[in-house]
PDB file of C-alpha atoms in Angstrom:
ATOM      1  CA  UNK A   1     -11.073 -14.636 -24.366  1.00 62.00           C
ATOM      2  CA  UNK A   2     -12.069 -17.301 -22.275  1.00 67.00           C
ATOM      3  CA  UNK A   3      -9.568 -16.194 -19.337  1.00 72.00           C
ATOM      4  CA  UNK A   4     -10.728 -13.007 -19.071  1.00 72.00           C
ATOM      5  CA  UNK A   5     -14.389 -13.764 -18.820  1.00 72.00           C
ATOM      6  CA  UNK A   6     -13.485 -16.666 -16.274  1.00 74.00           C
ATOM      7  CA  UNK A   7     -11.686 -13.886 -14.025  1.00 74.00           C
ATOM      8  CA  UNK A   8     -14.221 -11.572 -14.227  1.00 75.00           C
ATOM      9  CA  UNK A   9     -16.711 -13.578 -11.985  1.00 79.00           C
ATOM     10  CA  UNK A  10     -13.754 -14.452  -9.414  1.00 83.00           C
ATOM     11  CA  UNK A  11     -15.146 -13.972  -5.587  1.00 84.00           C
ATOM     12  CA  UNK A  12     -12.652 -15.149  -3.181  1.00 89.00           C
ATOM     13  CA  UNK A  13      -9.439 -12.600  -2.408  1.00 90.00           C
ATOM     14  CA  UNK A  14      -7.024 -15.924  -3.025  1.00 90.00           C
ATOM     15  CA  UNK A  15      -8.861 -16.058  -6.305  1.00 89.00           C
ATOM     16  CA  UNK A  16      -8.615 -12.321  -7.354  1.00 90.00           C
ATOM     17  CA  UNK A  17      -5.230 -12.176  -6.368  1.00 91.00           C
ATOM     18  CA  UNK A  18      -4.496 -15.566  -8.582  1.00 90.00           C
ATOM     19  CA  UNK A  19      -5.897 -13.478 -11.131  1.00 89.00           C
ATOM     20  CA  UNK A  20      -4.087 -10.557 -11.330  1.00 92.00           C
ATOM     21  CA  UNK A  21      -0.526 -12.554 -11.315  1.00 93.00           C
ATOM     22  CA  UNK A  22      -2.507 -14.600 -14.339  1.00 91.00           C
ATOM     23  CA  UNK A  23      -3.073 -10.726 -16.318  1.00 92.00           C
ATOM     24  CA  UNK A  24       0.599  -9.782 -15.135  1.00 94.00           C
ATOM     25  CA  UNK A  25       1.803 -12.910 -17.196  1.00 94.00           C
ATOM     26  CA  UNK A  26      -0.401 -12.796 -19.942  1.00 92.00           C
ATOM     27  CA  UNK A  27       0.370  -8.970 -19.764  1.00 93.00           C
ATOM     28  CA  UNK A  28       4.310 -10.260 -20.522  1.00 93.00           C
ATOM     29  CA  UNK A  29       3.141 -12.241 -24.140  1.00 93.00           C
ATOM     30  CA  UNK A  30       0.103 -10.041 -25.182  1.00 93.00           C
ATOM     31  CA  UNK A  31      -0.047  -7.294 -27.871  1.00 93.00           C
ATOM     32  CA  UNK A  32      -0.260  -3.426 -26.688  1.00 92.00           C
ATOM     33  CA  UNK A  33      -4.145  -3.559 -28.323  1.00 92.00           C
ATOM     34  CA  UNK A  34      -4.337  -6.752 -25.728  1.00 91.00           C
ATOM     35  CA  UNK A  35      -2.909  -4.740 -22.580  1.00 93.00           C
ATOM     36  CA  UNK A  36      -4.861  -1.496 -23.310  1.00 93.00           C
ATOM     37  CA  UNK A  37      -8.166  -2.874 -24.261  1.00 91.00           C
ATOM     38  CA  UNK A  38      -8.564  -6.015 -22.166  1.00 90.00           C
ATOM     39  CA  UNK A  39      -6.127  -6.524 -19.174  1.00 93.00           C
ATOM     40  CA  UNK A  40      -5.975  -2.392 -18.082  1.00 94.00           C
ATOM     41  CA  UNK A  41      -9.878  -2.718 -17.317  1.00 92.00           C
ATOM     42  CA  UNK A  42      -9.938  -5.217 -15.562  1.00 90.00           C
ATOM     43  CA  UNK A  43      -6.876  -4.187 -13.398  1.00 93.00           C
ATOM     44  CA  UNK A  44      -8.416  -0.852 -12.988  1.00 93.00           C
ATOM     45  CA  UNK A  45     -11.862  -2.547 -11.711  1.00 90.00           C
ATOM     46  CA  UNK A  46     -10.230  -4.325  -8.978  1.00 92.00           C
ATOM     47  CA  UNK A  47      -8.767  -1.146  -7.429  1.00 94.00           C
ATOM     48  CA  UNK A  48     -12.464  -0.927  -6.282  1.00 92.00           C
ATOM     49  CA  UNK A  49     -12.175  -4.008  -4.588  1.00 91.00           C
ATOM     50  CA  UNK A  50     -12.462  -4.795  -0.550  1.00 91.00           C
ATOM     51  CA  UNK A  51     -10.012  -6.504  -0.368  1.00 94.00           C
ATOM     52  CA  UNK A  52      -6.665  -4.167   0.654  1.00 95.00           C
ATOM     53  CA  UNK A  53      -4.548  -6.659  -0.276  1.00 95.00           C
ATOM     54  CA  UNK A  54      -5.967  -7.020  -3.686  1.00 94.00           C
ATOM     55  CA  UNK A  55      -6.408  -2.860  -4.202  1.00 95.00           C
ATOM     56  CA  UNK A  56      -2.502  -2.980  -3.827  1.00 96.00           C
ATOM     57  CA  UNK A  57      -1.401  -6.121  -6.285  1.00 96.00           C
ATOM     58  CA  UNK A  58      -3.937  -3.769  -8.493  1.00 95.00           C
ATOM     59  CA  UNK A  59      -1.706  -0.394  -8.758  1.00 97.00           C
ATOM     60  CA  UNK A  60       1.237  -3.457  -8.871  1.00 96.00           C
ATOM     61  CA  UNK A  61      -0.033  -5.088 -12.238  1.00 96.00           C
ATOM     62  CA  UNK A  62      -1.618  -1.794 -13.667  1.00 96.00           C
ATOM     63  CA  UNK A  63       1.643  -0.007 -13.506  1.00 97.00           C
ATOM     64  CA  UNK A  64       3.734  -2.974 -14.738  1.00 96.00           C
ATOM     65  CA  UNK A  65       1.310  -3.271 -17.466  1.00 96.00           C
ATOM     66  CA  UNK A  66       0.985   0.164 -18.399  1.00 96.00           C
ATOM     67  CA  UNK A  67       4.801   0.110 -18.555  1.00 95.00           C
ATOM     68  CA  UNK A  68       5.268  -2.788 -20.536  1.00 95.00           C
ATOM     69  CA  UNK A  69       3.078  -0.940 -23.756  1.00 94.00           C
ATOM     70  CA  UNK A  70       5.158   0.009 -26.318  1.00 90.00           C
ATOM     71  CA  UNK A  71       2.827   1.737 -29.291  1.00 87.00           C
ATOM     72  CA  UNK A  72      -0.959   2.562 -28.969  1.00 86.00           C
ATOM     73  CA  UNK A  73      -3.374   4.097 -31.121  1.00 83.00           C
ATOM     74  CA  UNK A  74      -3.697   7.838 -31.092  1.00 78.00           C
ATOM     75  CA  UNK A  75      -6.878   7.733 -29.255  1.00 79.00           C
ATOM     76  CA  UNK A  76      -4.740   6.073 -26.561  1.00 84.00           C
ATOM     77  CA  UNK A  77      -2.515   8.772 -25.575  1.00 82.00           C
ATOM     78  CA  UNK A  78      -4.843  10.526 -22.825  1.00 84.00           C
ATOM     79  CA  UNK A  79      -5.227   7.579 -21.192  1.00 90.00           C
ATOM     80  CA  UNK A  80      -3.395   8.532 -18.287  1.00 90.00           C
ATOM     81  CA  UNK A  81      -5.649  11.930 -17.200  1.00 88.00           C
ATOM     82  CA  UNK A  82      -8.741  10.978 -18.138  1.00 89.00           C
ATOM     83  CA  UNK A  83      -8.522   7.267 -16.869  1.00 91.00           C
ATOM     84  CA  UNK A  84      -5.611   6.011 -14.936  1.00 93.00           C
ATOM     85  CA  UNK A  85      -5.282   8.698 -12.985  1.00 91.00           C
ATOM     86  CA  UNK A  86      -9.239   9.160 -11.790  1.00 91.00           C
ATOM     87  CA  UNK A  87      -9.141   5.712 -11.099  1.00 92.00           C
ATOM     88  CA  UNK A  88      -6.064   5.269  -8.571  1.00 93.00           C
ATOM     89  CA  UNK A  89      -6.784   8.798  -7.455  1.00 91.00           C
ATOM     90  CA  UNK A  90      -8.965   7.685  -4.713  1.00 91.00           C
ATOM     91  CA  UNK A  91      -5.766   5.030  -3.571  1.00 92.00           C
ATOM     92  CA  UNK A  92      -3.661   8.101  -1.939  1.00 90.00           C
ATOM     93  CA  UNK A  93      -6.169   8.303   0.901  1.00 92.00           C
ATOM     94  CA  UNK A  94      -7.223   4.575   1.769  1.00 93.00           C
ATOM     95  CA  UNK A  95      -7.769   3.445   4.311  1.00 94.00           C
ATOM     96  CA  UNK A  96      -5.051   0.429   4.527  1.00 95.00           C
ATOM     97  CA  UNK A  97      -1.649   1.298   4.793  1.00 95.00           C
ATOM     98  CA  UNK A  98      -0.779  -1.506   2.195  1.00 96.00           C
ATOM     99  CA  UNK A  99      -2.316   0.138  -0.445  1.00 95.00           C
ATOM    100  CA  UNK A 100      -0.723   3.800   0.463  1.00 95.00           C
ATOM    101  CA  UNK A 101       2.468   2.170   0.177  1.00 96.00           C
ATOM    102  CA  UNK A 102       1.825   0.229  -3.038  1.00 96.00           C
ATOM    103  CA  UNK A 103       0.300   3.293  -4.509  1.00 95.00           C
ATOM    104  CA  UNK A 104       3.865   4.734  -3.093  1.00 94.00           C
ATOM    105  CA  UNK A 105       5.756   2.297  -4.934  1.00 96.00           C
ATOM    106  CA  UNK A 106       4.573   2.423  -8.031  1.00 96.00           C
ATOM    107  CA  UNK A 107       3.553   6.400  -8.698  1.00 94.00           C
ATOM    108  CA  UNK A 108       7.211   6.501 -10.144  1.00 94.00           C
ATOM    109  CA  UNK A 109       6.620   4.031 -13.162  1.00 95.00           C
ATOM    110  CA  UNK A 110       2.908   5.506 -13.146  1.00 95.00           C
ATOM    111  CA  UNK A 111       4.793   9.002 -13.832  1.00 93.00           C
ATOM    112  CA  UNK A 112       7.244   7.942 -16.016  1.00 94.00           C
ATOM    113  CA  UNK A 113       4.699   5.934 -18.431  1.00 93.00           C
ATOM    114  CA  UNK A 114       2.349   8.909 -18.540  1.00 92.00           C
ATOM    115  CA  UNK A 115       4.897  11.325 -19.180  1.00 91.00           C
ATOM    116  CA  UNK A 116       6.148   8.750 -22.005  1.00 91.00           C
ATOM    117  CA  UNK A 117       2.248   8.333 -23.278  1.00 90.00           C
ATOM    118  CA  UNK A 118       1.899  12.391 -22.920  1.00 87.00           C
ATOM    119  CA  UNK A 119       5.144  12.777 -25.389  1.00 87.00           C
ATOM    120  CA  UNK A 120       4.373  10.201 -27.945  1.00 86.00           C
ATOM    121  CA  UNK A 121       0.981  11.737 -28.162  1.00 82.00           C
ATOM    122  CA  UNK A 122       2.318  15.534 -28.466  1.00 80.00           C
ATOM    123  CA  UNK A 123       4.608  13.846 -31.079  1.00 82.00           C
ATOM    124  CA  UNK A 124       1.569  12.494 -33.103  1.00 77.00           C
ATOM    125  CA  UNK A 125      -0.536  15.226 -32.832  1.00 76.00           C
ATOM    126  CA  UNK A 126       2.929  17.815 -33.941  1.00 79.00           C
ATOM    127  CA  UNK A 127       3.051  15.790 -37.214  1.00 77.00           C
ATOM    128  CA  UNK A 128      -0.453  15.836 -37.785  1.00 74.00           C
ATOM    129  CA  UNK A 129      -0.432  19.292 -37.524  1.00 75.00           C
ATOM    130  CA  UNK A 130       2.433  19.421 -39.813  1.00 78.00           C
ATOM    131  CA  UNK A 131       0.664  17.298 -41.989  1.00 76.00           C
ATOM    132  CA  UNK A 132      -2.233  19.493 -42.395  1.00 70.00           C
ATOM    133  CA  UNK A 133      -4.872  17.655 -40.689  1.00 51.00           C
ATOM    134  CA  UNK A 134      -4.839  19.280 -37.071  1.00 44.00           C
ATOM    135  CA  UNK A 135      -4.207  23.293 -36.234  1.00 49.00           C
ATOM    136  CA  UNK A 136      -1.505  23.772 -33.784  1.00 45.00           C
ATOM    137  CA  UNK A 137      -3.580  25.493 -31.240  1.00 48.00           C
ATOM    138  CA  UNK A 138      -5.909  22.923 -30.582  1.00 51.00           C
ATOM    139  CA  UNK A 139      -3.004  20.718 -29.663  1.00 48.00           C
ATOM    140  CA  UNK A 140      -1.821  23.992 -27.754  1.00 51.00           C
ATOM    141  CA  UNK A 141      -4.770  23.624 -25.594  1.00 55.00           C
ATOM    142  CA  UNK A 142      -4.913  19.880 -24.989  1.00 55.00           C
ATOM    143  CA  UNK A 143      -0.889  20.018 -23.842  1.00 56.00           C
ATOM    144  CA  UNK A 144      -2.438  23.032 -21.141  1.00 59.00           C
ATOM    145  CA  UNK A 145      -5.459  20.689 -20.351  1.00 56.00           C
ATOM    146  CA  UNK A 146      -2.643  18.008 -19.532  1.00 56.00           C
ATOM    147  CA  UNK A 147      -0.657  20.193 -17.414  1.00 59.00           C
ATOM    148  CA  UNK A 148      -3.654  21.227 -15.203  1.00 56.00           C
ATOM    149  CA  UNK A 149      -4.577  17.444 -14.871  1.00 53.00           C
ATOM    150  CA  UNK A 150      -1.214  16.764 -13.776  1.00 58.00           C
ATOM    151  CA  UNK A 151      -0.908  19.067 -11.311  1.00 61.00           C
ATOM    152  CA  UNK A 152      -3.989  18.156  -9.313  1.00 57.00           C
ATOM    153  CA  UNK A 153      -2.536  14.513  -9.532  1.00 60.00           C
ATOM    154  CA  UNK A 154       0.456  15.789  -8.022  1.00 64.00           C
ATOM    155  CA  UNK A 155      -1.164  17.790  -5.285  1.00 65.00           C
ATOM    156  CA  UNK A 156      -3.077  15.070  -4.339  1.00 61.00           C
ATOM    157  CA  UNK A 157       0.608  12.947  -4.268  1.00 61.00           C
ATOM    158  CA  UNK A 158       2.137  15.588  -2.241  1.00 65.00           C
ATOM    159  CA  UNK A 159      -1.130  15.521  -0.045  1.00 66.00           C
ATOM    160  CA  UNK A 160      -0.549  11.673   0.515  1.00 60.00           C
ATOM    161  CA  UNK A 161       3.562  12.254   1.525  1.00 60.00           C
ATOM    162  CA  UNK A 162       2.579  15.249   3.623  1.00 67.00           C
ATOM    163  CA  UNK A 163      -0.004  13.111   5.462  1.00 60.00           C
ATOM    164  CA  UNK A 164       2.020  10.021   5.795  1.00 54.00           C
ATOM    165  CA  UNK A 165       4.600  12.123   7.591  1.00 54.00           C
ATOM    166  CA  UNK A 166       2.472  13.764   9.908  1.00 54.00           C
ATOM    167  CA  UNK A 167       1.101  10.397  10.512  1.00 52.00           C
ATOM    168  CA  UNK A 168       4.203   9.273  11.523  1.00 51.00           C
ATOM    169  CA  UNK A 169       5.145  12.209  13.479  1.00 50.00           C
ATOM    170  CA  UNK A 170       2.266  11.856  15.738  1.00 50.00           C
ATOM    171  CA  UNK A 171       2.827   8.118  16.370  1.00 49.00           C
ATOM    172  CA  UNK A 172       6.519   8.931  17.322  1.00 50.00           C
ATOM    173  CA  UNK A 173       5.361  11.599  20.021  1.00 51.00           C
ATOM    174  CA  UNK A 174       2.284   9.024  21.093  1.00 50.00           C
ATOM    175  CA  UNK A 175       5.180   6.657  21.619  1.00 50.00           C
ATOM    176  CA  UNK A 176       7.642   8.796  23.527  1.00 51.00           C
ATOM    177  CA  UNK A 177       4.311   9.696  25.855  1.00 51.00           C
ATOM    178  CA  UNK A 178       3.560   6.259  26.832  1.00 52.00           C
TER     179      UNK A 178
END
């Protein structure tokens, strides 16, 4: 407890960055509750920061993190579209190239834990239903409300790869000019 409200207050970037290798460790011996509740938020917040070199540690540690979690609470399984990915969203068009290509790096394990978050929540909700407690269509319509919120993440991915190339296209014909 008394970590996490020491970090919160951190100004300098050496600091911040000190930080998030301290969550990433603590990350390694904490309990899923610990990661989701506590560490995730204040990962997430410093994706806001100033600092470009702190945005990209950020998307580093969060998708470490994320991957590390092994069981959550049912309440947890929509984590992904209606917070991870509206908070990193905004990372495919910085400014700084280091964050593009951290965001780069780690949209993989980003993918991969969502789609693992997505399934273990269907899962729940399927034996709920089978339970008795939950209708199957309203689980029908929160798997099509998960599809649509993944495709607009990955448009805005392809957006970012399509950009990046014509980036580099122009900068190969300004350099063939000169």
């Amino acid at each position: 407890q008394v970590v996490f409200s020491a970090v919160r207050h951190v100004q300098r970037t050496s600091s911040k960055f000190v930080a998030l290798k301290l969550m990433h460790r603590i990350a390694l011996f904490s309990s899923d509750d610990i990661r989701l509740q506590r560490i995730v938020p204040f990962v997430t917040s410093l994706l806001q920061d100033s600092e470009p070199i702190v945005r990209a540690s950020s998307i580093s540690v969060l998708a470490s993190v994320l991957a590390t979690v092994t069981s959550f609470p049912p309440s947890d399984a929509q984590i992904f579209p209606k917070y991870v990915f509206k908070k990193v969203a905004h990372l495919i068009t910085d400014a700084s190239l280091i964050v593009r290509v951290a965001f780069a790096k780690n949209i993989a394990i980003l993918a991969e834990t969502a789609m693992r978050f997505l399934d273990i929540g269907h899962s729940v909700s399927l034996y709920e239903a089978v339970a008795g407690r939950q209708s199957l269509e309203s689980s029908g319509s929160k798997e099509e409300k998960t599809r649509t919120k993944s495709a607009i993440f990955s448009e805005e991915a392809a957006s970012l790869l399509n950009k990046e190339s014509a980036t580099s296209t122009d900068n190969q014909r300004d350099a063939t000019n000169t």
